[in-house]
Tab-separated table of C-alpha atoms in Angstrom:
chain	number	residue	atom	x	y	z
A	1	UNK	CA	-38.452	15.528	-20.859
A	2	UNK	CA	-35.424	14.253	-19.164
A	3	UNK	CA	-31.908	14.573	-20.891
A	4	UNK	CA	-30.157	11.405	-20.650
A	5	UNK	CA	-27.186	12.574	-21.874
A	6	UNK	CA	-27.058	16.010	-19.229
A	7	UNK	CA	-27.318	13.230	-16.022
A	8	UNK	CA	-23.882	11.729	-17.252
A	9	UNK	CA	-22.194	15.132	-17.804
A	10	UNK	CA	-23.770	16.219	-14.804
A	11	UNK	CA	-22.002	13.159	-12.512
A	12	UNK	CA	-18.434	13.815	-14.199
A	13	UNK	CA	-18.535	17.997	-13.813
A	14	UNK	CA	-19.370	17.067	-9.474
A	15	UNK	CA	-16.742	14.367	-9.809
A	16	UNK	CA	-14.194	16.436	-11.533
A	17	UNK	CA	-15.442	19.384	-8.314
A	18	UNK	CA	-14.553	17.279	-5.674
A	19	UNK	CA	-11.345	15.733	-7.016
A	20	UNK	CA	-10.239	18.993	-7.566
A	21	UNK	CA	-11.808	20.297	-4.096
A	22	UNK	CA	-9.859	16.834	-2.498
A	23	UNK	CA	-6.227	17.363	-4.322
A	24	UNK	CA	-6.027	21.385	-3.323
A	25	UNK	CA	-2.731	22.132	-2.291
A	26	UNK	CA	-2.521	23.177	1.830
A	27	UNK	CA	1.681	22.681	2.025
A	28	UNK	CA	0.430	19.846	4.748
A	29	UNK	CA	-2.455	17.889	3.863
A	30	UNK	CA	-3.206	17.681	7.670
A	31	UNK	CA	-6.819	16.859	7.404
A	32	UNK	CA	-6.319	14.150	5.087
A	33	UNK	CA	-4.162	12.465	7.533
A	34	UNK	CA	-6.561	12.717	10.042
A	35	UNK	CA	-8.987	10.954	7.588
A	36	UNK	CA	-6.313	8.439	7.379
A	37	UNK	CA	-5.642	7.723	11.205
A	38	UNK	CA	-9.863	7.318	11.794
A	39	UNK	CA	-9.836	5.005	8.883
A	40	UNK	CA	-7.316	2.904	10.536
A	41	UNK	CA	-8.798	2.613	14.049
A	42	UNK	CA	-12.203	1.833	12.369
A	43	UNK	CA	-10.359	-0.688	9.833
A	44	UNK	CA	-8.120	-2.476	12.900
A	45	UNK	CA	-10.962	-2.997	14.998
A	46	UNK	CA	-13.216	-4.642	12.662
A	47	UNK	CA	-10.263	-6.898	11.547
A	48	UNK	CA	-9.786	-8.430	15.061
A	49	UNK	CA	-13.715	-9.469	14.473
A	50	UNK	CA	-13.918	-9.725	11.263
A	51	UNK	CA	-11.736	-11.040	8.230
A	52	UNK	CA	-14.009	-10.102	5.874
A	53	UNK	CA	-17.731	-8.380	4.549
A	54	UNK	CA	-19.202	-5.516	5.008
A	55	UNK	CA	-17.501	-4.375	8.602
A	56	UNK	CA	-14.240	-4.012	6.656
A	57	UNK	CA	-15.933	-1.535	4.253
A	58	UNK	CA	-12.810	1.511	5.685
A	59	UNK	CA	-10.404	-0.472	4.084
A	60	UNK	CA	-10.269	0.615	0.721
A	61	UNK	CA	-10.472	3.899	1.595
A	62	UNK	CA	-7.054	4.023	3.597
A	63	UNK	CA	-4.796	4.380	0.350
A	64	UNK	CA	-7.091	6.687	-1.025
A	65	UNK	CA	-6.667	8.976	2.463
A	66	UNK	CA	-2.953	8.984	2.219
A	67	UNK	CA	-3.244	9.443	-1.689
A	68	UNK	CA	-5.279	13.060	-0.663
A	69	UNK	CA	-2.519	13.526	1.848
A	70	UNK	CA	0.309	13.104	-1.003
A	71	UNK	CA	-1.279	15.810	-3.811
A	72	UNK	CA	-2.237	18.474	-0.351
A	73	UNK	CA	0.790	18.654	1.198
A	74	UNK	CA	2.118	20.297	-1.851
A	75	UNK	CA	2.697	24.026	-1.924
A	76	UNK	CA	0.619	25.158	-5.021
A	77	UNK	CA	-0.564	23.146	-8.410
A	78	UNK	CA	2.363	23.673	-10.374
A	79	UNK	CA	4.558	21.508	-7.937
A	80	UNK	CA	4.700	18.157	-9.650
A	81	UNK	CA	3.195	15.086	-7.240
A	82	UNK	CA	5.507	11.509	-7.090
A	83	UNK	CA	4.059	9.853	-9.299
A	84	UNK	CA	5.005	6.653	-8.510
A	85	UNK	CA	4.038	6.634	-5.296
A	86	UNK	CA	0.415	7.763	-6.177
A	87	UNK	CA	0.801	4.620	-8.897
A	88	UNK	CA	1.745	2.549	-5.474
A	89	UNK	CA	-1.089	3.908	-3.551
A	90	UNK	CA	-3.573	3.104	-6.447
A	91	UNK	CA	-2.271	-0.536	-7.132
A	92	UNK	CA	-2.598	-0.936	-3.321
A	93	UNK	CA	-6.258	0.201	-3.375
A	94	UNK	CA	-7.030	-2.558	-5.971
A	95	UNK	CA	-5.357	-5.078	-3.915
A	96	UNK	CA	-7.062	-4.332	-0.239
A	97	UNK	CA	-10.735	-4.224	-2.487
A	98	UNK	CA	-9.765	-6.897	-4.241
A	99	UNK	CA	-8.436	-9.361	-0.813
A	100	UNK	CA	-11.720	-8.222	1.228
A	101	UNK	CA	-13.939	-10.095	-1.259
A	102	UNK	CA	-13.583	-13.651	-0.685
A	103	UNK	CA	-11.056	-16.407	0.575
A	104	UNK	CA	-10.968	-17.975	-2.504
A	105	UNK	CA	-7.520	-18.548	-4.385
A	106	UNK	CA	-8.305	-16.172	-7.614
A	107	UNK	CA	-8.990	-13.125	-4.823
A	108	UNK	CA	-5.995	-13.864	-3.704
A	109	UNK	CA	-4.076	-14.146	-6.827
A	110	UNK	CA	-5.622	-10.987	-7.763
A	111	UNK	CA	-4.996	-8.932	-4.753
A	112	UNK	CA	-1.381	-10.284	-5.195
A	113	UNK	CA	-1.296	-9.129	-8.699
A	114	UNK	CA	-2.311	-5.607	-7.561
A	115	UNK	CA	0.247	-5.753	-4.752
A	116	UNK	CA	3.189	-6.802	-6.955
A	117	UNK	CA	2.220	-3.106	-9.058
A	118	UNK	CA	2.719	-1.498	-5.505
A	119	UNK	CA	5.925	-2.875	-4.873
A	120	UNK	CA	7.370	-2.140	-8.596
A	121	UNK	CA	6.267	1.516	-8.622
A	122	UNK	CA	7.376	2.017	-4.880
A	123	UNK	CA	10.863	0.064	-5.922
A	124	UNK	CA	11.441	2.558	-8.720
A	125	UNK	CA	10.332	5.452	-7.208
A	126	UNK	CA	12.741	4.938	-4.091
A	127	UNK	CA	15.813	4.170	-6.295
A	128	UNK	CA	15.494	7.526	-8.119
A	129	UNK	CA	15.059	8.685	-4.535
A	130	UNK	CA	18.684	7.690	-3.165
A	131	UNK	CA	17.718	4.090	-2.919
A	132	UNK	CA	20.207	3.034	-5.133
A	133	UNK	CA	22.792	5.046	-4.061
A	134	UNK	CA	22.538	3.925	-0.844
A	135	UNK	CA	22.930	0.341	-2.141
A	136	UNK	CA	25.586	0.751	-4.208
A	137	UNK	CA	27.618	2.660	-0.746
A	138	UNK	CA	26.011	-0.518	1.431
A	139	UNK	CA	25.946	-3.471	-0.765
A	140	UNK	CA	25.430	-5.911	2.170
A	141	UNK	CA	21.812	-4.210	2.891
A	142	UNK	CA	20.885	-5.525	-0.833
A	143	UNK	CA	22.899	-9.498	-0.026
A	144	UNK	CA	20.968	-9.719	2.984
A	145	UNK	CA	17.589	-8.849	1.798
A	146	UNK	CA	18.077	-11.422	-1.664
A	147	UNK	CA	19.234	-14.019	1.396
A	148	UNK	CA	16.121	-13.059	3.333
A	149	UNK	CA	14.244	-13.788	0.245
A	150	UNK	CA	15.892	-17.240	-0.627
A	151	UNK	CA	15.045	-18.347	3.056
A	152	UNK	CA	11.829	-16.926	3.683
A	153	UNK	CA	10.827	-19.058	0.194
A	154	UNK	CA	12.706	-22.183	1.094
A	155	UNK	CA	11.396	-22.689	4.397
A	156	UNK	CA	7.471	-21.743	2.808
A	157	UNK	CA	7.640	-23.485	-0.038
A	158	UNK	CA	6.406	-27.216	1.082
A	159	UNK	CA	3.386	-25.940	2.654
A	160	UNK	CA	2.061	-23.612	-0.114
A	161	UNK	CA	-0.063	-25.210	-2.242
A	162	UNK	CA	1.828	-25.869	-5.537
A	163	UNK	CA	-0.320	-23.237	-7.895
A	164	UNK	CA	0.762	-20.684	-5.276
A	165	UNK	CA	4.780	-21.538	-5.135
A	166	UNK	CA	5.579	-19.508	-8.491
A	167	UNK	CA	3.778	-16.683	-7.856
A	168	UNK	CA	4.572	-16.077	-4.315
A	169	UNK	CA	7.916	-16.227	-5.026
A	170	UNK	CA	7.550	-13.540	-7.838
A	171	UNK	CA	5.773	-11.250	-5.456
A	172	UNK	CA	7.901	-11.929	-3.041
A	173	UNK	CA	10.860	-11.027	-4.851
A	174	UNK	CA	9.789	-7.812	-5.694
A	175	UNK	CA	8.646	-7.288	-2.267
A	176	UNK	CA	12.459	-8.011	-1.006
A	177	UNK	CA	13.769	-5.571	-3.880
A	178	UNK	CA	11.620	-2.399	-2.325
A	179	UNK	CA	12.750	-3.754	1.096
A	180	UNK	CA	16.485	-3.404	-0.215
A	181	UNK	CA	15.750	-0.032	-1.480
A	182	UNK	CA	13.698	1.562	1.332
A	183	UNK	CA	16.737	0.133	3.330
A	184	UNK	CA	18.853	2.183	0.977
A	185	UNK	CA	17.016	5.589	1.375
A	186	UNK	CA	17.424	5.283	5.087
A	187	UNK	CA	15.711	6.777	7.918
A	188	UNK	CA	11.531	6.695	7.600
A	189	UNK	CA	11.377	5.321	4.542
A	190	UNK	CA	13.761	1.924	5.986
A	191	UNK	CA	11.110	1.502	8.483
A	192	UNK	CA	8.277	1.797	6.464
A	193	UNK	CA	9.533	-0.159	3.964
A	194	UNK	CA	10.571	-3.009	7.036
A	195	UNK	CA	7.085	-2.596	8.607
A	196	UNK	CA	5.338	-3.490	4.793
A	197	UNK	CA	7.741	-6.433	4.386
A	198	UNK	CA	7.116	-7.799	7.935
A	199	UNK	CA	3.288	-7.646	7.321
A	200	UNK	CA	3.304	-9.744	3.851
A	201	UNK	CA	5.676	-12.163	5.623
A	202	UNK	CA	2.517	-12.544	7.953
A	203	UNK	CA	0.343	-12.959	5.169
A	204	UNK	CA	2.525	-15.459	3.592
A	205	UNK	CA	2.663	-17.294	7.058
A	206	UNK	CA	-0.772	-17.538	6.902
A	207	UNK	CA	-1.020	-18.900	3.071
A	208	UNK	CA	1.021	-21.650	4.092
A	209	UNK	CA	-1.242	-22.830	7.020
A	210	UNK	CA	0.581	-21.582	9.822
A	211	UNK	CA	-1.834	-19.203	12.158
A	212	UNK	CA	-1.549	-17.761	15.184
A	213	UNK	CA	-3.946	-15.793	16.918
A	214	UNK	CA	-4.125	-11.885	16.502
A	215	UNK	CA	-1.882	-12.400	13.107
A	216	UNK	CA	-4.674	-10.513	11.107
A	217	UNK	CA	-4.380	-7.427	13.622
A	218	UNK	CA	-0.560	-7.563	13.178
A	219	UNK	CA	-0.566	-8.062	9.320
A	220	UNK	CA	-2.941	-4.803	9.066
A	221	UNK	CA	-0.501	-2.896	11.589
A	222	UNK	CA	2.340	-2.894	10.063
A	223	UNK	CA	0.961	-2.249	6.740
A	224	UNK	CA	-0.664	0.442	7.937
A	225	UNK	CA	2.430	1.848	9.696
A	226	UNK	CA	4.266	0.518	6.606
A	227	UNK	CA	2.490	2.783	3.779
A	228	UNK	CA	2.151	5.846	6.272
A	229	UNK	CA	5.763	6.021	7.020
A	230	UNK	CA	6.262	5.574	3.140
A	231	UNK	CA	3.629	7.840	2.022
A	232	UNK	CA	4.774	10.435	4.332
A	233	UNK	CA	8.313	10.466	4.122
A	234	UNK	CA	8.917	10.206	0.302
A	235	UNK	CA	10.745	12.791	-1.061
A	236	UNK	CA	11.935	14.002	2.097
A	237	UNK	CA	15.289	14.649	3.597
A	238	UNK	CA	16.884	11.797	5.474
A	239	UNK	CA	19.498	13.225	7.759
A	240	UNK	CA	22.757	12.122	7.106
């Protein structure tokens, strides 16, 4: 007779296996990267055919990839893992699932939701980094991103569709406030945190009608270069 309740147990003891097998600490986390950059080829070519379905089936597995990358390239267990960058790579999985399933406003809504927890975690994690720091010694990097903001909405906001005004201006606002920080940290960080940025301002080109052709290859680029720079700089010395 068949134990139901052994299957279960069973599916959480291989689970537990790999995750463990996935997060062991290298000091590089080489392979995972590697993972990371195949994903990324696979995911850019089906997005200059495809906008959505089952071709874009890499995509939620590139945050995942640099998440692996994140808890290997530490030295041994004991060394703690930044944990709000793993929150930012998790919050950024939900939103590329949750944007691949339709083009209907509430997938959009949602992956925007999911994005917004990206920015917040990245935002915090970067002050405590020497984001704010660097503001506070360069408080025109921080005046010219809420300026960037307050024109990027203004010029938008008559062709988004009214439901969308509020929240895209919420997101985006959070968006400009890791921009500011990354700016503050300096060096990789800045221009991963410029590259993410530039792609949502595609993205937000695009949700107010204006389209140009190989935008979805360019919004995926410099996210992609956006989190990798991020994900692999974090923590890191920045040269002074």
């Amino acid at each position: 007779m068949v134990n139901l309740l052994a299957a279960p147990r069973g599916l959480r003891v291989r689970a537990r296996s790999c995750a463990e097998l996935l997060s062991r600490p290298d000091g590089r986390g080489s392979d995972a990267l590697v993972a990371y950059g195949l994903l990324s080829a696979v995911d850019l070519f089906a997005t200059a055919r495809y906008h959505r379905g089952p071709q874009r089936a890499a995509k939620p597995l590139l945050m995942p990839a640099l998440a692996v990358h994140v808890l290997r390239r530490r030295r041994h267990r004991e060394e703690p893992y930044p944990a709000a960058l793993l929150a930012g790579l998790a919050c950024a999985t939900a939103g590329d699932t949750a944007l691949l399933r339709d083009d209907r406003r509430p997938a959009f809504l949602a992956g925007m939701a999911a994005f917004l927890g990206t920015q917040l975690s990245y935002t915090a994690g970067m002050a405590k980094a020497g984001g704010a720091r660097g503001l506070r010694a360069r408080p025109a990097l921080a005046l010219a991103c809420a300026a960037g903001w307050a024109a990027a909405n203004g010029a938008l906001r008559k062709s988004l569709a009214p439901e969308l005004r509020a929240p895209v201006a919420v997101y985006s606002l959070a968006l400009a406030a890791m921009g500011a920080t990354g700016l503050g940290v300096g060096g990789r960080t800045a221009v991963g945190a410029t590259a993410f940025v530039g792609s949502d301002l595609l993205i937000a080109l695009q949700a107010a009608g204006r389209r140009f052709p190989g935008q979805d290859v360019l919004v995926m680029a410099g996210y992609l270069l956006g989190q990798y720079l991020i994900a692999t700089s974090w923590n890191q010395p920045v040269p002074s």
